[in-house]
Coordinates of C-alpha atoms in Angstrom, one line a residue:
M1 CA 23.3 -1.9 -10.2
K2 CA 22.9 -3.6 -6.8
T3 CA 26.2 -5.4 -6.2
E4 CA 24.7 -7.9 -3.7
K5 CA 22.7 -9.3 -6.6
I6 CA 26.0 -9.9 -8.4
V7 CA 27.5 -11.8 -5.4
W8 CA 24.5 -14.1 -4.9
G9 CA 23.9 -14.5 -8.6
L10 CA 27.5 -15.8 -9.1
I11 CA 27.3 -18.0 -6.0
L12 CA 24.1 -19.6 -7.2
I13 CA 25.4 -20.1 -10.7
F14 CA 28.6 -21.7 -9.3
T15 CA 26.7 -24.0 -6.9
G16 CA 24.2 -25.0 -9.5
S17 CA 26.9 -25.7 -12.1
I18 CA 28.8 -28.0 -9.7
F19 CA 25.7 -30.0 -8.8
L20 CA 24.8 -30.3 -12.5
L21 CA 28.3 -31.5 -13.4
E22 CA 28.2 -34.0 -10.5
N23 CA 24.8 -35.3 -11.5
F24 CA 26.1 -36.2 -15.0
D25 CA 29.3 -37.7 -13.5
L26 CA 31.5 -35.2 -15.3
I27 CA 33.4 -34.2 -12.2
E28 CA 33.9 -35.5 -8.7
F29 CA 33.6 -32.6 -6.2
Y30 CA 34.5 -33.0 -2.6
W31 CA 32.2 -30.8 -0.6
S32 CA 33.9 -31.8 2.6
S33 CA 37.1 -30.2 1.3
V34 CA 35.5 -26.8 0.8
W35 CA 33.0 -26.6 3.7
R36 CA 35.5 -25.1 6.1
F37 CA 35.6 -22.1 3.7
W38 CA 31.9 -21.2 4.3
P39 CA 32.9 -17.9 6.2
V40 CA 34.1 -16.6 2.9
I41 CA 30.5 -15.7 2.2
F42 CA 30.6 -13.2 5.0
I43 CA 33.8 -11.8 3.7
L44 CA 32.2 -11.3 0.3
I45 CA 29.2 -9.6 1.8
G46 CA 31.5 -7.3 3.8
A47 CA 33.6 -6.4 0.8
N48 CA 30.4 -5.7 -1.1
M49 CA 29.1 -3.3 1.6
L50 CA 32.5 -1.5 1.8
L51 CA 32.9 -1.1 -1.9
S52 CA 29.3 0.0 -2.4
R53 CA 29.6 2.7 0.3
F54 CA 33.1 4.0 0.0
G55 CA 34.4 2.8 -3.4
N56 CA 33.9 4.1 -6.9
K57 CA 30.2 3.7 -7.6
S58 CA 30.7 2.8 -11.3
A59 CA 33.6 0.5 -10.7
A60 CA 32.2 -1.3 -7.6
P61 CA 30.1 -3.9 -9.5
Y62 CA 33.1 -4.9 -11.6
M63 CA 35.4 -5.1 -8.5
I64 CA 33.1 -7.2 -6.4
G65 CA 32.4 -9.4 -9.4
A66 CA 36.1 -10.0 -10.0
I67 CA 36.6 -10.8 -6.2
T68 CA 33.7 -13.2 -6.2
I69 CA 34.9 -15.0 -9.3
L70 CA 38.4 -15.3 -8.0
T71 CA 37.1 -16.7 -4.7
L72 CA 34.8 -19.2 -6.3
G73 CA 37.7 -20.3 -8.6
L74 CA 39.8 -21.0 -5.6
I75 CA 37.0 -22.9 -3.9
A76 CA 36.4 -24.9 -7.1
Y77 CA 40.0 -25.9 -7.2
Q78 CA 40.0 -26.9 -3.6
G79 CA 36.8 -28.9 -4.2
T80 CA 38.5 -31.1 -6.7
R81 CA 41.0 -32.3 -4.1
P82 CA 40.2 -35.1 -1.6
D83 CA 39.7 -33.9 1.9
R84 CA 42.4 -36.2 3.4
G85 CA 40.8 -36.1 6.8
R86 CA 40.7 -32.4 7.4
G87 CA 37.1 -31.7 6.2
W88 CA 34.0 -30.3 7.7
M89 CA 33.1 -33.4 9.7
N90 CA 36.3 -35.3 10.2
F91 CA 35.8 -37.6 13.1
K92 CA 38.0 -38.6 16.1
Y93 CA 36.5 -40.0 19.3
E94 CA 38.1 -40.4 22.6
N95 CA 36.4 -41.3 25.9
D96 CA 37.4 -41.8 29.5
H97 CA 37.7 -45.6 29.1
D98 CA 39.7 -45.5 25.8
E99 CA 37.0 -47.6 24.2
E100 CA 37.3 -48.3 20.5
Y101 CA 34.4 -48.7 18.1
S102 CA 34.6 -51.0 15.1
S103 CA 34.6 -49.2 11.7
G104 CA 32.2 -51.8 10.5
G105 CA 29.4 -50.6 12.7
A106 CA 27.7 -52.0 15.8
N107 CA 23.9 -52.5 16.4
T108 CA 22.5 -51.3 19.7
T109 CA 18.9 -51.2 21.0
F110 CA 17.4 -48.9 23.7
T111 CA 14.0 -49.5 25.2
E112 CA 11.9 -47.7 27.9
T113 CA 8.7 -49.3 28.9
Y114 CA 5.4 -47.4 29.0
D115 CA 3.6 -47.1 32.4
G116 CA 0.6 -45.2 31.3
S117 CA 1.9 -41.6 31.8
T118 CA 0.0 -38.8 30.0
N119 CA 2.9 -36.5 29.4
A120 CA 6.5 -37.2 28.3
R121 CA 9.5 -35.3 27.2
L122 CA 12.3 -36.4 24.9
N123 CA 15.7 -34.7 24.7
I124 CA 18.0 -35.9 21.9
Q125 CA 21.6 -34.8 21.6
G126 CA 24.1 -36.1 19.1
G127 CA 26.1 -35.4 16.0
A128 CA 27.1 -37.0 12.7
T129 CA 24.0 -39.2 12.9
S130 CA 20.9 -39.7 10.9
F131 CA 17.8 -39.8 13.3
R132 CA 14.6 -41.1 11.9
L133 CA 11.1 -41.4 13.5
T134 CA 8.5 -43.1 11.4
D135 CA 6.5 -45.5 13.5
T136 CA 4.8 -46.0 16.9
T137 CA 5.5 -48.6 19.6
S138 CA 3.8 -50.0 22.6
N139 CA 6.8 -49.0 24.7
L140 CA 7.4 -45.4 25.7
F141 CA 10.6 -45.2 23.7
E142 CA 12.6 -47.5 21.4
A143 CA 15.7 -46.7 19.4
S144 CA 17.7 -49.0 17.1
L145 CA 21.2 -47.8 16.3
K146 CA 23.7 -48.8 13.7
Q147 CA 26.9 -47.1 14.8
R148 CA 30.2 -46.7 13.1
F149 CA 31.5 -44.5 15.9
G150 CA 30.2 -42.8 19.0
K151 CA 28.2 -44.1 22.0
F152 CA 24.7 -43.2 23.1
T153 CA 23.1 -43.3 26.5
L154 CA 19.5 -43.3 27.6
N155 CA 18.2 -42.3 31.0
K156 CA 14.8 -41.5 32.5
T157 CA 13.8 -39.1 35.2
V158 CA 10.3 -38.0 36.4
I159 CA 9.7 -34.3 36.9
D160 CA 6.3 -33.1 38.0
S161 CA 4.7 -36.3 36.8
I162 CA 6.4 -35.9 33.4
E163 CA 8.6 -38.7 32.2
V164 CA 11.8 -37.1 30.9
L165 CA 14.0 -39.2 28.5
N166 CA 17.5 -38.1 27.8
F167 CA 19.0 -39.8 24.7
R168 CA 22.4 -38.5 23.9
M169 CA 25.8 -39.2 22.6
R170 CA 28.3 -39.7 25.3
D171 CA 30.7 -36.7 25.9
G172 CA 34.1 -37.0 24.5
K173 CA 36.6 -35.3 22.2
Q174 CA 34.9 -35.4 18.9
S175 CA 35.2 -34.2 15.4
W176 CA 33.1 -35.5 12.5
N177 CA 33.5 -36.9 9.1
L178 CA 30.7 -36.3 6.7
D179 CA 31.5 -39.4 4.6
K180 CA 30.9 -41.7 7.6
M181 CA 27.7 -40.2 8.8
E182 CA 25.6 -42.5 6.6
N183 CA 26.9 -45.4 8.7
N184 CA 25.5 -43.8 11.9
K185 CA 21.8 -44.4 11.8
T186 CA 19.2 -44.2 14.6
L187 CA 15.6 -45.4 14.1
I188 CA 13.3 -44.1 16.9
Q189 CA 9.8 -45.1 17.8
L190 CA 7.6 -43.4 20.4
N191 CA 4.3 -44.3 22.1
N192 CA 1.6 -42.1 20.7
A193 CA -0.6 -42.0 23.8
P194 CA 1.3 -39.3 25.8
I195 CA 1.5 -35.6 25.0
W196 CA 5.1 -35.1 23.9
D197 CA 7.6 -32.3 24.2
I198 CA 10.6 -33.1 21.9
K199 CA 13.9 -31.3 21.8
I200 CA 16.7 -32.2 19.3
E201 CA 20.2 -30.8 19.5
M202 CA 22.8 -31.6 16.9
G203 CA 25.9 -30.0 15.5
A204 CA 25.8 -31.8 12.2
G205 CA 23.6 -34.6 10.9
E206 CA 20.0 -35.1 10.0
A207 CA 16.7 -35.6 11.7
I208 CA 13.6 -36.8 9.8
F209 CA 10.6 -37.1 12.1
D210 CA 7.1 -38.1 11.0
L211 CA 5.0 -36.9 14.0
S212 CA 1.7 -36.9 12.2
N213 CA 0.4 -39.7 14.5
Y214 CA 1.5 -38.0 17.7
K215 CA 0.2 -35.4 20.1
V216 CA 3.1 -32.9 20.1
K217 CA 2.9 -29.9 22.4
K218 CA 6.3 -28.5 21.6
L219 CA 9.0 -29.4 19.1
V220 CA 12.4 -27.7 19.4
F221 CA 15.3 -28.2 16.9
E222 CA 18.7 -26.6 17.4
G223 CA 21.3 -27.5 14.8
G224 CA 24.5 -26.2 13.2
A225 CA 25.1 -27.7 9.8
A226 CA 22.1 -30.0 9.7
S227 CA 19.1 -31.2 7.9
F228 CA 15.7 -31.3 9.6
E229 CA 12.4 -32.6 8.3
A230 CA 9.2 -32.8 10.4
K231 CA 5.7 -33.8 9.5
L232 CA 3.2 -32.6 12.2
G233 CA -0.2 -33.8 13.1
S234 CA -3.3 -32.1 14.5
G235 CA -3.7 -34.0 17.8
L236 CA -3.7 -30.9 20.0
P237 CA -5.3 -27.5 20.0
L238 CA -1.9 -25.8 19.9
T239 CA 1.5 -27.1 18.8
E240 CA 4.6 -24.9 19.1
V241 CA 7.7 -25.4 16.9
E242 CA 11.0 -23.6 17.5
V243 CA 13.9 -24.0 15.0
E244 CA 17.3 -22.4 15.4
T245 CA 20.0 -23.3 12.9
G246 CA 23.3 -22.1 11.5
V247 CA 23.7 -23.6 8.0
A248 CA 20.8 -26.0 7.5
N249 CA 18.0 -27.3 5.4
V250 CA 14.6 -27.3 7.2
E251 CA 11.4 -28.7 5.8
I252 CA 8.2 -28.8 7.8
E253 CA 4.8 -30.2 6.8
V254 CA 1.6 -29.1 8.5
P255 CA -2.0 -30.5 8.2
D256 CA -4.1 -28.7 5.7
G257 CA -6.9 -28.3 8.2
S258 CA -4.8 -26.8 10.9
G259 CA -4.2 -23.0 11.2
C260 CA -0.5 -22.2 11.0
R261 CA 1.5 -19.1 11.7
I262 CA 5.2 -18.6 10.9
D263 CA 7.5 -16.1 12.6
V264 CA 10.8 -16.1 10.7
D265 CA 14.2 -14.4 11.4
S266 CA 16.1 -15.7 8.5
G267 CA 19.1 -13.5 8.1
L268 CA 20.6 -14.7 4.8
S269 CA 18.4 -17.7 4.6
S270 CA 15.9 -18.6 1.9
K271 CA 12.3 -19.3 2.7
D272 CA 9.5 -21.0 0.8
F273 CA 6.0 -20.8 2.5
I274 CA 3.5 -22.1 -0.2
G275 CA -0.1 -21.4 0.8
F276 CA 0.8 -18.8 3.4
I277 CA -0.1 -15.1 3.4
K278 CA 2.4 -12.5 4.6
Q279 CA 1.0 -10.3 7.4
A280 CA 1.6 -6.6 8.1
D281 CA 3.9 -7.6 11.1
G282 CA 6.1 -9.8 8.9
T283 CA 4.6 -13.1 10.0
Y284 CA 3.0 -15.6 7.6
E285 CA -0.4 -17.2 8.2
T286 CA -2.7 -19.7 6.5
S287 CA -6.0 -18.3 5.5
N288 CA -7.8 -20.4 8.2
Y289 CA -5.5 -19.4 11.1
G290 CA -8.1 -17.4 12.9
T291 CA -10.9 -20.0 12.6
A292 CA -9.1 -23.4 12.8
P293 CA -9.7 -25.4 16.0
N294 CA -6.1 -26.6 15.9
K295 CA -3.2 -24.3 15.5
I296 CA 0.6 -24.6 14.9
N297 CA 2.9 -21.8 15.7
I298 CA 6.4 -22.0 14.1
S299 CA 9.4 -19.9 14.9
L300 CA 12.3 -20.1 12.5
K301 CA 15.8 -18.6 13.1
G302 CA 18.7 -19.2 10.9
G303 CA 21.9 -17.7 9.6
L304 CA 22.4 -19.2 6.2
S305 CA 19.7 -21.8 5.9
S306 CA 16.8 -22.9 3.7
F307 CA 13.4 -22.9 5.3
E308 CA 10.3 -24.6 3.7
V309 CA 6.9 -25.0 5.3
K310 CA 4.1 -26.6 3.3
K311 CA 0.7 -28.1 3.8
Y312 CA -0.3 -31.7 3.2

């Protein structure tokens, strides 16, 4: 019996049961209270490897099963207790000017006018924020923020005729609170005339980008415990996507008429590539990759993430 299947089977049953009980309002489970225990997964995997190699072969499945059940029991107990400000994304913000931000949230708008440039680059840095891009604008860049905490800045430089926008959360001493992230929302609009390079960096939060109406040359997402959704268009002959995450949920949509190739280094991550064919070298391709005039190359790297790529 493969003991790793016991570990993952018990973890999936445990997680699914918690979600099911929550959906029926039978329990109140505080995920922020247990998130800091996520390294336990690596401990269980290590124990499984040691027992399988050096332990009693017949007893190993029972031992690792007992260890896993005991660990999940402790996590379940911890999850029924409120976080009390020590959770995964508990937030404290300090800056050089000792500015304080209202807990009720403040609305801020950023705008950069469009001067006809053909190439632009957008760098986004932030955390505990929901970033959404769903519409175009006549300006080069617009962002409307509803903030409960934190402060963003926007600056523009020109490098080799490329307009570079840096939109980032101001440096400071920070920790995050998952329960407050829903009050930090940023709506972004871009001009769809230039060819865009976009890079998003966040420790925790979510980014939902509908880029189907844009010409995107390169899209990079680097996240820790984050959620990333992107819908790509077919405005260029080649679009490159690079995703590197720790613990994240990643969903990417590509046009049905575009050829797409996926190179994935997923570690312990799950992957769902509907409509793709696995190649001899381990990559995944759509059936029209060799003949399609527009191509999308996707590179996925993740430790313990969920990757999904689908066509629309």
